[in-house]
Coordinates of C-alpha atoms and ligand atoms in Angstrom, one line a residue:
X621 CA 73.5 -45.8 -61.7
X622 CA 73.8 -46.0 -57.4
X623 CA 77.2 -44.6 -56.8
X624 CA 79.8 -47.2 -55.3
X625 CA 80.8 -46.8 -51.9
X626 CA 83.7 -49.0 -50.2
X627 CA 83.1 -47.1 -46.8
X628 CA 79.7 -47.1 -44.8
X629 CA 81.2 -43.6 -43.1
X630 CA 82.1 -41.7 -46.2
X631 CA 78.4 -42.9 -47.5
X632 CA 76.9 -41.7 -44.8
X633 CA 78.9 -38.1 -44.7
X634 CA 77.7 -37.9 -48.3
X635 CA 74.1 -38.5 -47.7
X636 CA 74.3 -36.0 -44.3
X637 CA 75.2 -33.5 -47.2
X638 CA 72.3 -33.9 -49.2
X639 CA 69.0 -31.8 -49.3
X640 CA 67.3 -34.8 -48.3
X641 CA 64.8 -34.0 -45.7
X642 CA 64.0 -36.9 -42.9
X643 CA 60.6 -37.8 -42.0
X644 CA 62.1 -41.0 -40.0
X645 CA 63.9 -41.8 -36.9
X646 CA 65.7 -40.9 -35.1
X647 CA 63.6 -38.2 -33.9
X648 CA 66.7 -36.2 -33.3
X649 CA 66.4 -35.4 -36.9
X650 CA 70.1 -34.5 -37.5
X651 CA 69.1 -31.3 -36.3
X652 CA 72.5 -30.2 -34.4
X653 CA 71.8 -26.5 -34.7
X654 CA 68.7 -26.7 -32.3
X655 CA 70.9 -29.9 -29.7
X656 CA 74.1 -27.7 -29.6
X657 CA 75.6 -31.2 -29.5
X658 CA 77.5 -34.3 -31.7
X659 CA 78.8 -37.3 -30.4
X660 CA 82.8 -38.1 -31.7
X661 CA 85.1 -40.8 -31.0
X662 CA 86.6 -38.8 -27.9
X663 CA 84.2 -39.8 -25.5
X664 CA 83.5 -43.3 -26.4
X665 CA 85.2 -44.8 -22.9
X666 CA 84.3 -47.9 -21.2
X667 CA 83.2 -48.4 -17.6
X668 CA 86.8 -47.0 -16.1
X669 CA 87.3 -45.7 -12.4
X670 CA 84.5 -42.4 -12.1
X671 CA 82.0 -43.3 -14.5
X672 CA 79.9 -45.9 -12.9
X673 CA 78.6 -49.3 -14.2
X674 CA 74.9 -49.6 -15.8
X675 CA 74.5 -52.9 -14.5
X676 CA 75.0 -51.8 -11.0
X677 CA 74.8 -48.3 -11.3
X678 CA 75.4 -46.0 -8.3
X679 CA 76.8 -42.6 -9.7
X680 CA 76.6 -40.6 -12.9
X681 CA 74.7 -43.3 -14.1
X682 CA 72.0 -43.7 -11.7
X683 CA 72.5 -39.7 -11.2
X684 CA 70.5 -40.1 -15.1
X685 CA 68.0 -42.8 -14.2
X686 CA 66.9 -40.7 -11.5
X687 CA 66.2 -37.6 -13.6
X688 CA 63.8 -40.5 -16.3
X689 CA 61.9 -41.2 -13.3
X690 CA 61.4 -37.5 -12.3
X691 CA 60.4 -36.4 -15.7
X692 CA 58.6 -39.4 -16.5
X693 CA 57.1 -39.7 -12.8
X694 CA 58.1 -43.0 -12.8
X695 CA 59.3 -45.5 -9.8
X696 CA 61.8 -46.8 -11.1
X697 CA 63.7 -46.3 -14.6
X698 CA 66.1 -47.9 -16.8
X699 CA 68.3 -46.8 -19.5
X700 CA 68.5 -48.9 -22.3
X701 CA 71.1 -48.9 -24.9
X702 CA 69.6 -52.1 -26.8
X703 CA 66.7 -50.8 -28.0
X704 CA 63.2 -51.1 -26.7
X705 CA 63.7 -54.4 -27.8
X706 CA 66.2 -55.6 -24.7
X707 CA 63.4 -54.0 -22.4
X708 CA 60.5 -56.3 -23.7
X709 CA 62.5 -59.2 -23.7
X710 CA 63.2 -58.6 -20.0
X711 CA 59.6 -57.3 -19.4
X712 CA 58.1 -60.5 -20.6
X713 CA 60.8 -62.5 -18.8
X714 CA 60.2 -61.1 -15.3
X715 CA 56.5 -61.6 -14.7
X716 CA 56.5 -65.4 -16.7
X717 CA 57.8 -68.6 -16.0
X718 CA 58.6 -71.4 -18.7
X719 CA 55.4 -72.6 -19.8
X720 CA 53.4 -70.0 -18.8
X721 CA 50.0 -68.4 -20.2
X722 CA 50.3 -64.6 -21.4
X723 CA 47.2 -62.2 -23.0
X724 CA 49.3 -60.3 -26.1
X725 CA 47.5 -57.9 -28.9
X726 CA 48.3 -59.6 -31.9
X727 CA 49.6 -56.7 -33.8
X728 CA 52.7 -56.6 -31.4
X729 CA 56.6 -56.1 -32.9
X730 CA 58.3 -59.0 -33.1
X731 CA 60.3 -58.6 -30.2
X732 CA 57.1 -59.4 -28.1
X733 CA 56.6 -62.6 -29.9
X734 CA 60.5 -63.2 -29.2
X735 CA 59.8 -62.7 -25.8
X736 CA 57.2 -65.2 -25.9
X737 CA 59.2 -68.1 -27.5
X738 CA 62.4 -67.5 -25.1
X739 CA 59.8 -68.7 -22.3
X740 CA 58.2 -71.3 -24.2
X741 CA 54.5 -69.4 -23.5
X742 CA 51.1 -70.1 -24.9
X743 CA 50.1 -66.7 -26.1
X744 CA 46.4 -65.8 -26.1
X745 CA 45.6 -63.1 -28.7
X746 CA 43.6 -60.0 -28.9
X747 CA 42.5 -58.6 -32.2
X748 CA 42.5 -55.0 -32.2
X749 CA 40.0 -53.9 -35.0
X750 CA 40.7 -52.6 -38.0
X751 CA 39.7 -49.4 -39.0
X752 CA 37.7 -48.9 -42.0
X753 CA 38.6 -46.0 -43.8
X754 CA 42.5 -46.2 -43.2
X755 CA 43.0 -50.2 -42.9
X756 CA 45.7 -49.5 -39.5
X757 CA 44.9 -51.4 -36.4
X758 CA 42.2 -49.3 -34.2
X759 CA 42.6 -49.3 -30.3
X760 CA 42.4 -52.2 -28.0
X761 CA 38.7 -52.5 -26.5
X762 CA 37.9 -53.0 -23.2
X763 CA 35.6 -55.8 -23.7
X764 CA 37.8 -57.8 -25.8
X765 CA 40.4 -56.9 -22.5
X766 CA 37.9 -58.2 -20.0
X767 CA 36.7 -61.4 -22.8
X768 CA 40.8 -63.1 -23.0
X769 CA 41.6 -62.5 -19.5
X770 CA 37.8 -64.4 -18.3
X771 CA 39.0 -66.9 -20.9
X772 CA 42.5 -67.5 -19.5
X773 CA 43.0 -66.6 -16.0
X774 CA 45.7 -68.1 -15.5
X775 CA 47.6 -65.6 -17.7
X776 CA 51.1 -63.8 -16.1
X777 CA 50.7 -60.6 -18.0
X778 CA 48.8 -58.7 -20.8
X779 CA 50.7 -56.9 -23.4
X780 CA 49.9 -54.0 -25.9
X781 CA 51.6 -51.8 -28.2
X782 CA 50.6 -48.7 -27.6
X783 CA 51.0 -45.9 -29.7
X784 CA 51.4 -48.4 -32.6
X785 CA 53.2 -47.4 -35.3
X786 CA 50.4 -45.5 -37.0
X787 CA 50.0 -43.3 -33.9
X788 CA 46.8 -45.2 -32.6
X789 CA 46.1 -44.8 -28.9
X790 CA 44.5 -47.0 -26.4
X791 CA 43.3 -46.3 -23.4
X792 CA 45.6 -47.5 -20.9
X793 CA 43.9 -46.6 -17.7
X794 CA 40.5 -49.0 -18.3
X795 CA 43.2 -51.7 -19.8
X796 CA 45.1 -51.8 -16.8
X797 CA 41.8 -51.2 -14.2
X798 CA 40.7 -54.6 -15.9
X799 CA 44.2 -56.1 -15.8
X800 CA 44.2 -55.4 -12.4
X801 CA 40.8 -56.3 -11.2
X802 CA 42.5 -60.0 -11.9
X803 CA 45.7 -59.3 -10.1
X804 CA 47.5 -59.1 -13.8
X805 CA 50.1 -56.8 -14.7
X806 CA 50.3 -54.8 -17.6
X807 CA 53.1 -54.1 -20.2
X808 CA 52.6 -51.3 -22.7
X809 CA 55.2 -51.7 -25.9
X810 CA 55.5 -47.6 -25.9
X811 CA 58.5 -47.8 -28.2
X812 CA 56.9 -45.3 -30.3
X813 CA 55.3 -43.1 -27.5
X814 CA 58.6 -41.9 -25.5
X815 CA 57.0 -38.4 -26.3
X816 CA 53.5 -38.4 -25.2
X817 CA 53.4 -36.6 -22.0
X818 CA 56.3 -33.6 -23.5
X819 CA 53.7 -33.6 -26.5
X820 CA 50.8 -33.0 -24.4
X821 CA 49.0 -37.1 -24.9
X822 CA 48.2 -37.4 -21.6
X823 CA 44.9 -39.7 -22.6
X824 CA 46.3 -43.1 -22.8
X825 CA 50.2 -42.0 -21.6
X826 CA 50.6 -45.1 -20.1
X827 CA 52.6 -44.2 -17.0
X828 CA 49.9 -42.4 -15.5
X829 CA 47.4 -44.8 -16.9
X830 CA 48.9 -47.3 -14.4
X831 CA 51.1 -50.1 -16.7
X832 CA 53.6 -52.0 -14.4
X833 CA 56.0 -51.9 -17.0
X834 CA 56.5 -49.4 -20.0
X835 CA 59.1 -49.7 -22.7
X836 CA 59.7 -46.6 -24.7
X837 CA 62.3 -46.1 -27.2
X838 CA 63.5 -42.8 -27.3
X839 CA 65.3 -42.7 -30.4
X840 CA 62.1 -42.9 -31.9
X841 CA 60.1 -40.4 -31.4
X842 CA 63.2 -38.1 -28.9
X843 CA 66.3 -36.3 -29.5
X844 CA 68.3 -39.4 -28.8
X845 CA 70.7 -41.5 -30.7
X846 CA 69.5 -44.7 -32.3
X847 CA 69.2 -47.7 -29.8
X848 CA 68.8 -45.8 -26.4
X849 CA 65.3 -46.7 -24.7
X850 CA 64.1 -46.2 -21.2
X851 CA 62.0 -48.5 -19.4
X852 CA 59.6 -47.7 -16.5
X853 CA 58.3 -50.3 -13.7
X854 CA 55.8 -49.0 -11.2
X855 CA 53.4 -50.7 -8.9
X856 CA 53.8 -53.8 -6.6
X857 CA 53.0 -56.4 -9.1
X858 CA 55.9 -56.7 -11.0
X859 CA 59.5 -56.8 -9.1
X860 CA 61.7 -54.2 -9.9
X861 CA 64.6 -56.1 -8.9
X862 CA 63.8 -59.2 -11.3
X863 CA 63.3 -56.7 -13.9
X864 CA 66.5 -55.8 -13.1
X865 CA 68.2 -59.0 -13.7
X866 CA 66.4 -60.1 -16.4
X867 CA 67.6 -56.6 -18.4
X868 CA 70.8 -57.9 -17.4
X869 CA 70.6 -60.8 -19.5
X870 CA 69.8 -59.2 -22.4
X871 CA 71.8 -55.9 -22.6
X872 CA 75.5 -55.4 -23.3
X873 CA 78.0 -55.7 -20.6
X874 CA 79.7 -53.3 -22.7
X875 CA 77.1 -50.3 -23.0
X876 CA 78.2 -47.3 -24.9
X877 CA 78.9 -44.2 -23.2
X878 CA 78.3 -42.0 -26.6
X879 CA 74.7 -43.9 -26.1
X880 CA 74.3 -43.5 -22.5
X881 CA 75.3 -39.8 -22.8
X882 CA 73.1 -39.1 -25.5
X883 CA 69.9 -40.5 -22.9
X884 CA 71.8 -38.7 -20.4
X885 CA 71.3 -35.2 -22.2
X886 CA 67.8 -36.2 -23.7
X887 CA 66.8 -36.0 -20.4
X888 CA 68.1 -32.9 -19.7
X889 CA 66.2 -31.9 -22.8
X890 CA 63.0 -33.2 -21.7
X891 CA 63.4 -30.8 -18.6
X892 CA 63.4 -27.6 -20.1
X893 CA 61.5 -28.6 -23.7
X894 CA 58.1 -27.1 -22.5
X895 CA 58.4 -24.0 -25.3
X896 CA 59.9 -26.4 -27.8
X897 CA 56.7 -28.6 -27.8
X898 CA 54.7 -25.9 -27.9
X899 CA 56.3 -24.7 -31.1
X900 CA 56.7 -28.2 -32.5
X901 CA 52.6 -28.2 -31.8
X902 CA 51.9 -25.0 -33.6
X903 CA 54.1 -26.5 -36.6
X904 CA 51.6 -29.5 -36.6
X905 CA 48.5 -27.3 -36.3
X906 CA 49.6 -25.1 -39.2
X907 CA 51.1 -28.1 -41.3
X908 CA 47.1 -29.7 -40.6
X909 CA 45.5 -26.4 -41.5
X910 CA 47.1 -26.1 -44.4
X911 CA 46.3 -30.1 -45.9
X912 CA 42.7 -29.0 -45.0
X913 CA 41.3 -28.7 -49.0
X914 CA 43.3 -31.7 -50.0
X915 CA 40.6 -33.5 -52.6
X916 CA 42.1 -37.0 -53.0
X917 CA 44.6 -37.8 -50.6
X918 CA 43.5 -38.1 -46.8
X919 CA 45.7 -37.9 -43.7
X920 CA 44.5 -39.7 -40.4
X921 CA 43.0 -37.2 -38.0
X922 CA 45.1 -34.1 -39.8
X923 CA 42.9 -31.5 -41.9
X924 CA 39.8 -32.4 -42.4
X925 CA 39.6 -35.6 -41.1
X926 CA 38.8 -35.9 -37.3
X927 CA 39.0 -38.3 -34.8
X928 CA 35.8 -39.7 -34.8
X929 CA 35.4 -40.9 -37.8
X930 CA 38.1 -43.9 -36.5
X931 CA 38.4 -46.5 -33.9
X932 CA 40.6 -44.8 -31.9
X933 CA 40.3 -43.9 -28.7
X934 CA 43.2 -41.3 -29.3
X935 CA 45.7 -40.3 -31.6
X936 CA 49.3 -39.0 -31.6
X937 CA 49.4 -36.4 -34.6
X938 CA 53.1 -36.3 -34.4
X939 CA 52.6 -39.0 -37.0
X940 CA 51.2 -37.9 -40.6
X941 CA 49.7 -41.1 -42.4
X942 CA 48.7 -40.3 -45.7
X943 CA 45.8 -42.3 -46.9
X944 CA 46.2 -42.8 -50.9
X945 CA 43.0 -45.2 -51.2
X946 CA 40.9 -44.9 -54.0
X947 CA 43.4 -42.9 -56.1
X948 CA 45.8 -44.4 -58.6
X949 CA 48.5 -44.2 -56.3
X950 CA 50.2 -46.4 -53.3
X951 CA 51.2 -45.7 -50.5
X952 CA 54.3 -47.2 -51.6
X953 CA 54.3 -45.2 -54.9
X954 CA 53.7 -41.9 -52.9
X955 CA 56.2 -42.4 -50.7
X956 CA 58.9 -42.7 -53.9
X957 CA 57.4 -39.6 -55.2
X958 CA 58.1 -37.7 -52.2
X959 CA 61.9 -39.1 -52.0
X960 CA 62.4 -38.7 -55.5
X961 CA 60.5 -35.6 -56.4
X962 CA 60.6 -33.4 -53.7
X963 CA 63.5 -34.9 -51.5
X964 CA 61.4 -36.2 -48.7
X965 CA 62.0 -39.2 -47.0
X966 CA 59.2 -41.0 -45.2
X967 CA 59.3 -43.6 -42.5
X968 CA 56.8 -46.5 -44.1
X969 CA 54.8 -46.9 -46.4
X970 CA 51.8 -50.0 -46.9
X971 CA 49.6 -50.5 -50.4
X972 CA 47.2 -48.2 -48.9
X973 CA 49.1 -45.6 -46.7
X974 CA 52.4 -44.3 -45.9
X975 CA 53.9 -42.6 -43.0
X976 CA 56.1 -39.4 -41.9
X977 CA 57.4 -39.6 -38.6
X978 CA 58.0 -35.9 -36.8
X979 CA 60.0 -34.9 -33.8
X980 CA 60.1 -31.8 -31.5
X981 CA 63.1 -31.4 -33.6
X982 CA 61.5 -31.0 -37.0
X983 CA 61.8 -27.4 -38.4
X984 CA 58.9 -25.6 -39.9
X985 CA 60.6 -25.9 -43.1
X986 CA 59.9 -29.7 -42.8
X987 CA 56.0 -29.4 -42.7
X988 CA 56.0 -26.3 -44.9
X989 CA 58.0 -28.8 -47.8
X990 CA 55.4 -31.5 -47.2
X991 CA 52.1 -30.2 -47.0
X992 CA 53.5 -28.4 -50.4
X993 CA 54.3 -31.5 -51.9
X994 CA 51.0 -33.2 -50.9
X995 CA 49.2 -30.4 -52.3
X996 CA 50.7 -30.8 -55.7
X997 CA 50.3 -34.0 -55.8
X998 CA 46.7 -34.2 -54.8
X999 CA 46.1 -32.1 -57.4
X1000 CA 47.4 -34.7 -60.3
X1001 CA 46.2 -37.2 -59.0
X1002 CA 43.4 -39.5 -60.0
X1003 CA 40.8 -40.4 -57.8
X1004 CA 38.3 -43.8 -58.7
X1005 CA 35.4 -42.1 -57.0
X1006 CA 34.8 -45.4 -54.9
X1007 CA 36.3 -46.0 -51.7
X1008 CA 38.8 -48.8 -51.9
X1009 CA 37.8 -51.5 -49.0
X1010 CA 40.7 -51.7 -46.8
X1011 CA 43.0 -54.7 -47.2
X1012 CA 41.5 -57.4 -44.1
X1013 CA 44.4 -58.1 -42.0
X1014 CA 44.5 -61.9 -41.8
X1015 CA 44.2 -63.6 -38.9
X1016 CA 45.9 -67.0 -39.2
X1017 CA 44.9 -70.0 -37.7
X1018 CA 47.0 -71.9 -35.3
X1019 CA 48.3 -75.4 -35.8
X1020 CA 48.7 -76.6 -32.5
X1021 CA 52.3 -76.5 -32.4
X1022 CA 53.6 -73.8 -30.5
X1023 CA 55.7 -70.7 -31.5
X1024 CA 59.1 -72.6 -29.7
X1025 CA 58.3 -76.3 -31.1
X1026 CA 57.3 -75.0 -34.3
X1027 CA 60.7 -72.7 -34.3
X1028 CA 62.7 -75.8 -33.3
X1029 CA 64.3 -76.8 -36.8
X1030 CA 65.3 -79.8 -35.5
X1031 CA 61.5 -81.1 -35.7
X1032 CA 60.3 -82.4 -38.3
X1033 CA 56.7 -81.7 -39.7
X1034 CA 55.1 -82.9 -42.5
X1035 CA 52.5 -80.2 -42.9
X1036 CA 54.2 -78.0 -45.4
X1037 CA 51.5 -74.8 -44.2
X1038 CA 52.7 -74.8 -40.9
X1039 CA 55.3 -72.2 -40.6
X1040 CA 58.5 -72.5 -39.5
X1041 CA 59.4 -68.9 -39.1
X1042 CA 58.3 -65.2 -39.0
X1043 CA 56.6 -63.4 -42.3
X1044 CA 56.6 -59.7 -41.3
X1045 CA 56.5 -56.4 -43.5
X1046 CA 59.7 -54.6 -42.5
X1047 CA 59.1 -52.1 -40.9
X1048 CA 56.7 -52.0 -39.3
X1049 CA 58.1 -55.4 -38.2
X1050 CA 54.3 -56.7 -37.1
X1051 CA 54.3 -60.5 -37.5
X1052 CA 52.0 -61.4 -40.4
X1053 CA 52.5 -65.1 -39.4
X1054 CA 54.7 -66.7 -36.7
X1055 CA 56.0 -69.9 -36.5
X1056 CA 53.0 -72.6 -35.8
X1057 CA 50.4 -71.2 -37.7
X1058 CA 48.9 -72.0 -41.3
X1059 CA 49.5 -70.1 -44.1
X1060 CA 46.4 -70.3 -46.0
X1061 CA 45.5 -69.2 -49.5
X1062 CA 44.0 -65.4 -47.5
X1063 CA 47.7 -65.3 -46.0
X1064 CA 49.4 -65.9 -49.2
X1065 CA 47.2 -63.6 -51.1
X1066 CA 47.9 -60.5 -48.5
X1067 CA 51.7 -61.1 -49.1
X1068 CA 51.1 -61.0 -52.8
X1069 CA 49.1 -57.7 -52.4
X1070 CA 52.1 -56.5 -50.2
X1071 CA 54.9 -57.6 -52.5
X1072 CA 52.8 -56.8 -55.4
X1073 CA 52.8 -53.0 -53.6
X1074 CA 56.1 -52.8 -53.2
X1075 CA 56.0 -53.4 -49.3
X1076 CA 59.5 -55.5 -48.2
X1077 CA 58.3 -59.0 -46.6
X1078 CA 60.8 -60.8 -45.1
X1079 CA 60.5 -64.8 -44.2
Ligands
PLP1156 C1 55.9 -51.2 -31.9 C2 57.4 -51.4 -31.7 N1 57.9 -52.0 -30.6 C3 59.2 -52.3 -30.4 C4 60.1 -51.9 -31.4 C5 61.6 -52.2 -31.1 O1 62.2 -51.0 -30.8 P1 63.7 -50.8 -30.8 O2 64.0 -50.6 -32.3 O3 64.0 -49.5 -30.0 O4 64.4 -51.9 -30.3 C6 59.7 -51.3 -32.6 C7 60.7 -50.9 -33.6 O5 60.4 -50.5 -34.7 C8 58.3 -51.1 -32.8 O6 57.9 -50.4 -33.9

């Protein structure tokens, strides 16, 4: 039986003490042998007399914005203590008015559709494609770029996710060229790509690709405590300063100082991390050559798999997705037999796939325990022979009503398949439907498959 705990701390302690290795966020990896650092009580302060005011920040504060946009060769940069989530709200907000047509990939979080409903805008979808052997979401095309923005050019702003939360690329610099070619800005959702250009992903980093405004969270994927982002605006289409006071709206007026310190020192990190990335690089390159005979189970663009057999235009291999179609196991099921078997805890995990999150903070030990583990299991496994076809994503068809009026509870509808509210798989908290489009029998049967799988859907 689950032990009882009457304290979330002493829970936590316990669980710190365990042999339990994390292949999730944060990407600091409670690795405080390689940081040198922790974060107690004593420092938690407010904004008192020395120590600035993020809001209006003019000393130590700005002192660490400055040093994002020198290592992120940014304009100008933004600390953020909500989340990337507070930076996409404020994103979305500064370029739109109420009413207002937008261009969003329609595997965005749901913080972009949130974004979308606080304006009241009529969102015009790209469908990334889905890729064939895995079943993730492939890379935004060009063409289908160019195709919604000749459809609607009256939109404010397009908006990808890019790396998703598979590790799928797109290619930023073409997306934005178009974007721009109509005088539209660009926001890239990089909440998972904080460390592309460390890591050496400089096709698609998005900075340098040209996006006006680039969230990034850097718990995610950095040495940084949970819920500290950075935000980048560059360019002369979007204004900084309304950026500015739209972040305002959105982020705590009481920011944490623990938080803000640990952004502080993550960019300190970032400046002297060259050799660390270079190791954490060879640890990837070892953990892939060793997964290279693996009969059953396949991991995306690791081992034998390459690239080009996917549609991506590039891929972040800091993320191992393990493929488990056509064998007798899940994604879900693998990612319980790695927890409960070999004391490995993964980030996700879908019917068909699960995933590991690494970090320039993982230890060789880390890759050495799980390319062990997939060995062993590869080799009990059973495999059909046949290819499972990938689960189709649905697409769901829209009502008319829009994501605010269909939201408004006060409204009454009498079209019971119109929804009223968000269906997402948690994480990766990608909307299957949002409010104001039709659950159909397809919809209904993915959530069954999902359910069925394991996978947590949440209405
Ligand atoms: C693609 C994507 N965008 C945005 C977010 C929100 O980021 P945060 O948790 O830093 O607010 C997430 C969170 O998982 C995400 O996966």
């Amino acid at each position: 039986m689950a032990e009882f705990y009457k304290n979330l701390y002493d829970k936590l302690k316990d669980y710190s003490e365990t042999d339990s290795y994390p292949f999730h966020m944060p990407g600091h990896k409670r690795n405080t042998d390689l940081l040198g650092v922790s974060f107690p009580f004593d420092i938690d302060i407010t904004e008192i007399d020395g120590f600035d005011n993020l809001h209006s920040a003019e000393g130590i504060l700005k002192n660490a914005a400055d040093k994002a946009r020198k290592v992120f060769h940014s304009e100008h940069s933004y600390m953020l203590i909500n989340g990337s989530t507070c930076g996409i709200l404020a994103a979305i907000r500064s370029v739109t008015e109420y009413g207002d047509d937008i261009i969003i990939a329609r595997n965005c979080h749901k913080s972009v559709y949130n974004g979308c409903l606080l304006n009241n805008l009529n969102m015009h979808f790209i469908y990334p494609p889905q890729d064939d052997k895995s079943g993730v979401s492939g890379s935004i095309a060009i063409d289908n770029v160019r195709e919604a923005i000749e459809n609607c050019m009256t939109a404010k702003a397009v908006v990808i996710t890019s790396p998703t939360y598979e590790g799928v690329i797109s290619d930023i610099k073409s997306i934005a060229d178009i974007a721009h070619s109509y005088g539209i800005p660009l926001i890239v959702d990089n909440a998972h790509g904080a460390h592309q250009i460390f890591f050496g992903l400089n096709e698609g980093e998005p900075i340098q690709g040209g996006a006006d405004i680039v969230i990034s969270s850097l718990h995610k994927t950095l040495p940084s405590l949970t819920q500290t982002a950075v935000a980048h605006v560059n360019g002369n289409l979007v204004d900084s300063r309304r950026f500015e006071r739209e972040l305002s709206i959105f982020e705590t007026s009481s920011p944490s100082y623990i938080l803000m310190s640990s952004i502080d020192t993550c960019f300190d990190f970032l400046e002297n991390s060259g050799k660390l990335f270079e190791e954490y690089r060879k640890n990837l390159h070892k953990f892939s050559e060793s997964i290279k005979y693996l009969k059953h189970l396949t991991v995306l663009c690791h081992g034998s798999d390459d690239i080009s057999e996917h549609k991506f235009y590039s891929f972040d291999t800091g993320k191992i997705v393990i493929c488990t179609s056509g064998t007798n196991l899940s994604g879900v099921e693998l990612m319980k037999l790695l927890r409960d078997k070999y004391g490995l805890e993964l980030e996700m995990a879908y019917p068909f796939y699960a995933v590991a999150m690494t970090s320039v903070c993982d230890k060789r030990e880390g890759f050495v325990r799980l390319s062990k583990a997939l060995i062993e299991i590869d080799e009990s496994i059973l495999f059909s022979g046949n290819t499972v076809p990938v689960l189709p994503i649905p697409k769901p068809e829209k009502s008319g009503l829009s994501l605010a009026k269909a939201s408004d509870k006060n409204l009454i509808v009498n079209d019971d398949k119109i929804s009223r509210g968000y269906i997402f798989a948690y994480p990766p908290g990608i909307p299957i439907v949002i409010p104001g489009e039709i659950i159909d029998d397809e919809i209904l049967m993915y959530i069954e498959v999902l359910k069925a799988s394991g996978v947590n859907v949440i209405r």
